[in-house]
Amino acid sequence: MQYRIQFLDGNASIILDLIADARNAAGAIALVADLEWPPHVVTVRMLYVDGREVHSAVRGDSAAVSF
C-alpha cells in the first residue's frame, strides 16, 4: 500500500512530499521515522492515497518522536 508523507511549513505549504510503500501505516511510519525534517518544517503528516490522514506530528510535540 502507498502512503504520502508531507512535510509542511507554518503556512501549511508543502515543503516535501514523499511516497512510502508499506503493508500498513505502522510500517510506513517506520520507514520515515529517522528522516531529518527539512528546515522550516513545522508539521509532518501521513496520508492514505485517497487523502485521508493517518498520522501527523508537530515539531516539538512528544508525538513528533513517534514519527
mmCIF file with all atom_site columns, C-alpha atoms in Angstrom:
data_model
loop_
_atom_site.group_PDB
_atom_site.id
_atom_site.type_symbol
_atom_site.label_atom_id
_atom_site.label_alt_id
_atom_site.label_comp_id
_atom_site.label_asym_id
_atom_site.label_entity_id
_atom_site.label_seq_id
_atom_site.pdbx_PDB_ins_code
_atom_site.Cartn_x
_atom_site.Cartn_y
_atom_site.Cartn_z
_atom_site.occupancy
_atom_site.B_iso_or_equiv
_atom_site.pdbx_formal_charge
_atom_site.auth_seq_id
_atom_site.auth_comp_id
_atom_site.auth_asym_id
_atom_site.auth_atom_id
_atom_site.pdbx_PDB_model_num
ATOM 1  C CA . MET A 1 1  ? 0.000  0.000  0.000  1.00 0.00 ? 1  MET A CA 1
ATOM 2  C CA . GLN A 1 2  ? 1.220  3.524  -0.704 1.00 0.00 ? 2  GLN A CA 1
ATOM 3  C CA . TYR A 1 3  ? 1.226  6.371  1.795  1.00 0.00 ? 3  TYR A CA 1
ATOM 4  C CA . ARG A 1 4  ? 2.045  10.032 1.195  1.00 0.00 ? 4  ARG A CA 1
ATOM 5  C CA . ILE A 1 5  ? 4.286  11.756 3.689  1.00 0.00 ? 5  ILE A CA 1
ATOM 6  C CA . GLN A 1 6  ? 4.078  15.549 3.594  1.00 0.00 ? 6  GLN A CA 1
ATOM 7  C CA . PHE A 1 7  ? 6.326  17.998 5.398  1.00 0.00 ? 7  PHE A CA 1
ATOM 8  C CA . LEU A 1 8  ? 4.554  21.348 5.894  1.00 0.00 ? 8  LEU A CA 1
ATOM 9  C CA . ASP A 1 9  ? 5.708  24.808 6.909  1.00 0.00 ? 9  ASP A CA 1
ATOM 10 C CA . GLY A 1 10 ? 3.876  27.177 9.262  1.00 0.00 ? 10 GLY A CA 1
ATOM 11 C CA . ASN A 1 11 ? 1.506  28.231 6.448  1.00 0.00 ? 11 ASN A CA 1
ATOM 12 C CA . ALA A 1 12 ? 0.595  24.588 5.688  1.00 0.00 ? 12 ALA A CA 1
ATOM 13 C CA . SER A 1 13 ? 2.511  24.791 2.391  1.00 0.00 ? 13 SER A CA 1
ATOM 14 C CA . ILE A 1 14 ? 4.102  21.509 1.362  1.00 0.00 ? 14 ILE A CA 1
ATOM 15 C CA . ILE A 1 15 ? 7.901  21.654 1.605  1.00 0.00 ? 15 ILE A CA 1
ATOM 16 C CA . LEU A 1 16 ? 8.499  17.980 0.778  1.00 0.00 ? 16 LEU A CA 1
ATOM 17 C CA . ASP A 1 17 ? 6.112  15.277 -0.434 1.00 0.00 ? 17 ASP A CA 1
ATOM 18 C CA . LEU A 1 18 ? 7.235  11.614 -0.320 1.00 0.00 ? 18 LEU A CA 1
ATOM 19 C CA . ILE A 1 19 ? 5.666  8.246  -1.124 1.00 0.00 ? 19 ILE A CA 1
ATOM 20 C CA . ALA A 1 20 ? 6.209  5.280  1.219  1.00 0.00 ? 20 ALA A CA 1
ATOM 21 C CA . ASP A 1 21 ? 5.328  1.735  0.169  1.00 0.00 ? 21 ASP A CA 1
ATOM 22 C CA . ALA A 1 22 ? 4.432  -0.397 3.184  1.00 0.00 ? 22 ALA A CA 1
ATOM 23 C CA . ARG A 1 23 ? 1.985  -3.088 4.321  1.00 0.00 ? 23 ARG A CA 1
ATOM 24 C CA . ASN A 1 24 ? 0.354  -0.773 6.849  1.00 0.00 ? 24 ASN A CA 1
ATOM 25 C CA . ALA A 1 25 ? 0.601  2.672  8.431  1.00 0.00 ? 25 ALA A CA 1
ATOM 26 C CA . ALA A 1 26 ? 2.951  1.444  11.163 1.00 0.00 ? 26 ALA A CA 1
ATOM 27 C CA . GLY A 1 27 ? 5.334  0.143  8.504  1.00 0.00 ? 27 GLY A CA 1
ATOM 28 C CA . ALA A 1 28 ? 5.192  3.430  6.609  1.00 0.00 ? 28 ALA A CA 1
ATOM 29 C CA . ILE A 1 29 ? 5.912  5.367  9.806  1.00 0.00 ? 29 ILE A CA 1
ATOM 30 C CA . ALA A 1 30 ? 8.890  3.087  10.483 1.00 0.00 ? 30 ALA A CA 1
ATOM 31 C CA . LEU A 1 31 ? 10.252 3.816  7.002  1.00 0.00 ? 31 LEU A CA 1
ATOM 32 C CA . VAL A 1 32 ? 10.299 7.571  7.562  1.00 0.00 ? 32 VAL A CA 1
ATOM 33 C CA . ALA A 1 33 ? 10.803 7.754  11.343 1.00 0.00 ? 33 ALA A CA 1
ATOM 34 C CA . ASP A 1 34 ? 14.515 8.542  11.112 1.00 0.00 ? 34 ASP A CA 1
ATOM 35 C CA . LEU A 1 35 ? 14.255 11.131 8.345  1.00 0.00 ? 35 LEU A CA 1
ATOM 36 C CA . GLU A 1 36 ? 15.555 14.544 9.279  1.00 0.00 ? 36 GLU A CA 1
ATOM 37 C CA . TRP A 1 37 ? 12.870 17.199 8.944  1.00 0.00 ? 37 TRP A CA 1
ATOM 38 C CA . PRO A 1 38 ? 13.756 19.814 6.318  1.00 0.00 ? 38 PRO A CA 1
ATOM 39 C CA . PRO A 1 39 ? 14.359 23.373 7.553  1.00 0.00 ? 39 PRO A CA 1
ATOM 40 C CA . HIS A 1 40 ? 11.219 25.449 8.230  1.00 0.00 ? 40 HIS A CA 1
ATOM 41 C CA . VAL A 1 41 ? 9.013  22.351 8.565  1.00 0.00 ? 41 VAL A CA 1
ATOM 42 C CA . VAL A 1 42 ? 6.517  22.608 11.402 1.00 0.00 ? 42 VAL A CA 1
ATOM 43 C CA . THR A 1 43 ? 4.209  19.659 10.714 1.00 0.00 ? 43 THR A CA 1
ATOM 44 C CA . VAL A 1 44 ? 4.572  16.269 9.097  1.00 0.00 ? 44 VAL A CA 1
ATOM 45 C CA . ARG A 1 45 ? 1.539  14.235 8.114  1.00 0.00 ? 45 ARG A CA 1
ATOM 46 C CA . MET A 1 46 ? 0.918  10.831 6.619  1.00 0.00 ? 46 MET A CA 1
ATOM 47 C CA . LEU A 1 47 ? -1.992 10.281 4.270  1.00 0.00 ? 47 LEU A CA 1
ATOM 48 C CA . TYR A 1 48 ? -3.616 7.316  2.614  1.00 0.00 ? 48 TYR A CA 1
ATOM 49 C CA . VAL A 1 49 ? -3.504 7.563  -1.183 1.00 0.00 ? 49 VAL A CA 1
ATOM 50 C CA . ASP A 1 50 ? -7.122 8.807  -1.140 1.00 0.00 ? 50 ASP A CA 1
ATOM 51 C CA . GLY A 1 51 ? -6.090 11.794 1.009  1.00 0.00 ? 51 GLY A CA 1
ATOM 52 C CA . ARG A 1 52 ? -7.350 10.679 4.424  1.00 0.00 ? 52 ARG A CA 1
ATOM 53 C CA . GLU A 1 53 ? -4.905 11.491 7.212  1.00 0.00 ? 53 GLU A CA 1
ATOM 54 C CA . VAL A 1 54 ? -3.372 8.524  9.014  1.00 0.00 ? 54 VAL A CA 1
ATOM 55 C CA . HIS A 1 55 ? -0.986 10.308 11.386 1.00 0.00 ? 55 HIS A CA 1
ATOM 56 C CA . SER A 1 56 ? 0.518  13.725 11.966 1.00 0.00 ? 56 SER A CA 1
ATOM 57 C CA . ALA A 1 57 ? 3.127  15.286 14.203 1.00 0.00 ? 57 ALA A CA 1
ATOM 58 C CA . VAL A 1 58 ? 4.118  18.842 15.083 1.00 0.00 ? 58 VAL A CA 1
ATOM 59 C CA . ARG A 1 59 ? 7.742  19.764 15.672 1.00 0.00 ? 59 ARG A CA 1
ATOM 60 C CA . GLY A 1 60 ? 8.388  19.966 19.407 1.00 0.00 ? 60 GLY A CA 1
ATOM 61 C CA . ASP A 1 61 ? 5.397  17.810 20.401 1.00 0.00 ? 61 ASP A CA 1
ATOM 62 C CA . SER A 1 62 ? 6.015  14.446 22.018 1.00 0.00 ? 62 SER A CA 1
ATOM 63 C CA . ALA A 1 63 ? 4.083  12.891 19.093 1.00 0.00 ? 63 ALA A CA 1
ATOM 64 C CA . ALA A 1 64 ? 6.862  14.009 16.748 1.00 0.00 ? 64 ALA A CA 1
ATOM 65 C CA . VAL A 1 65 ? 9.174  11.493 18.376 1.00 0.00 ? 65 VAL A CA 1
ATOM 66 C CA . SER A 1 66 ? 6.938  8.649  17.188 1.00 0.00 ? 66 SER A CA 1
ATOM 67 C CA . PHE A 1 67 ? 7.033  9.774  13.580 1.00 0.00 ? 67 PHE A CA 1
#
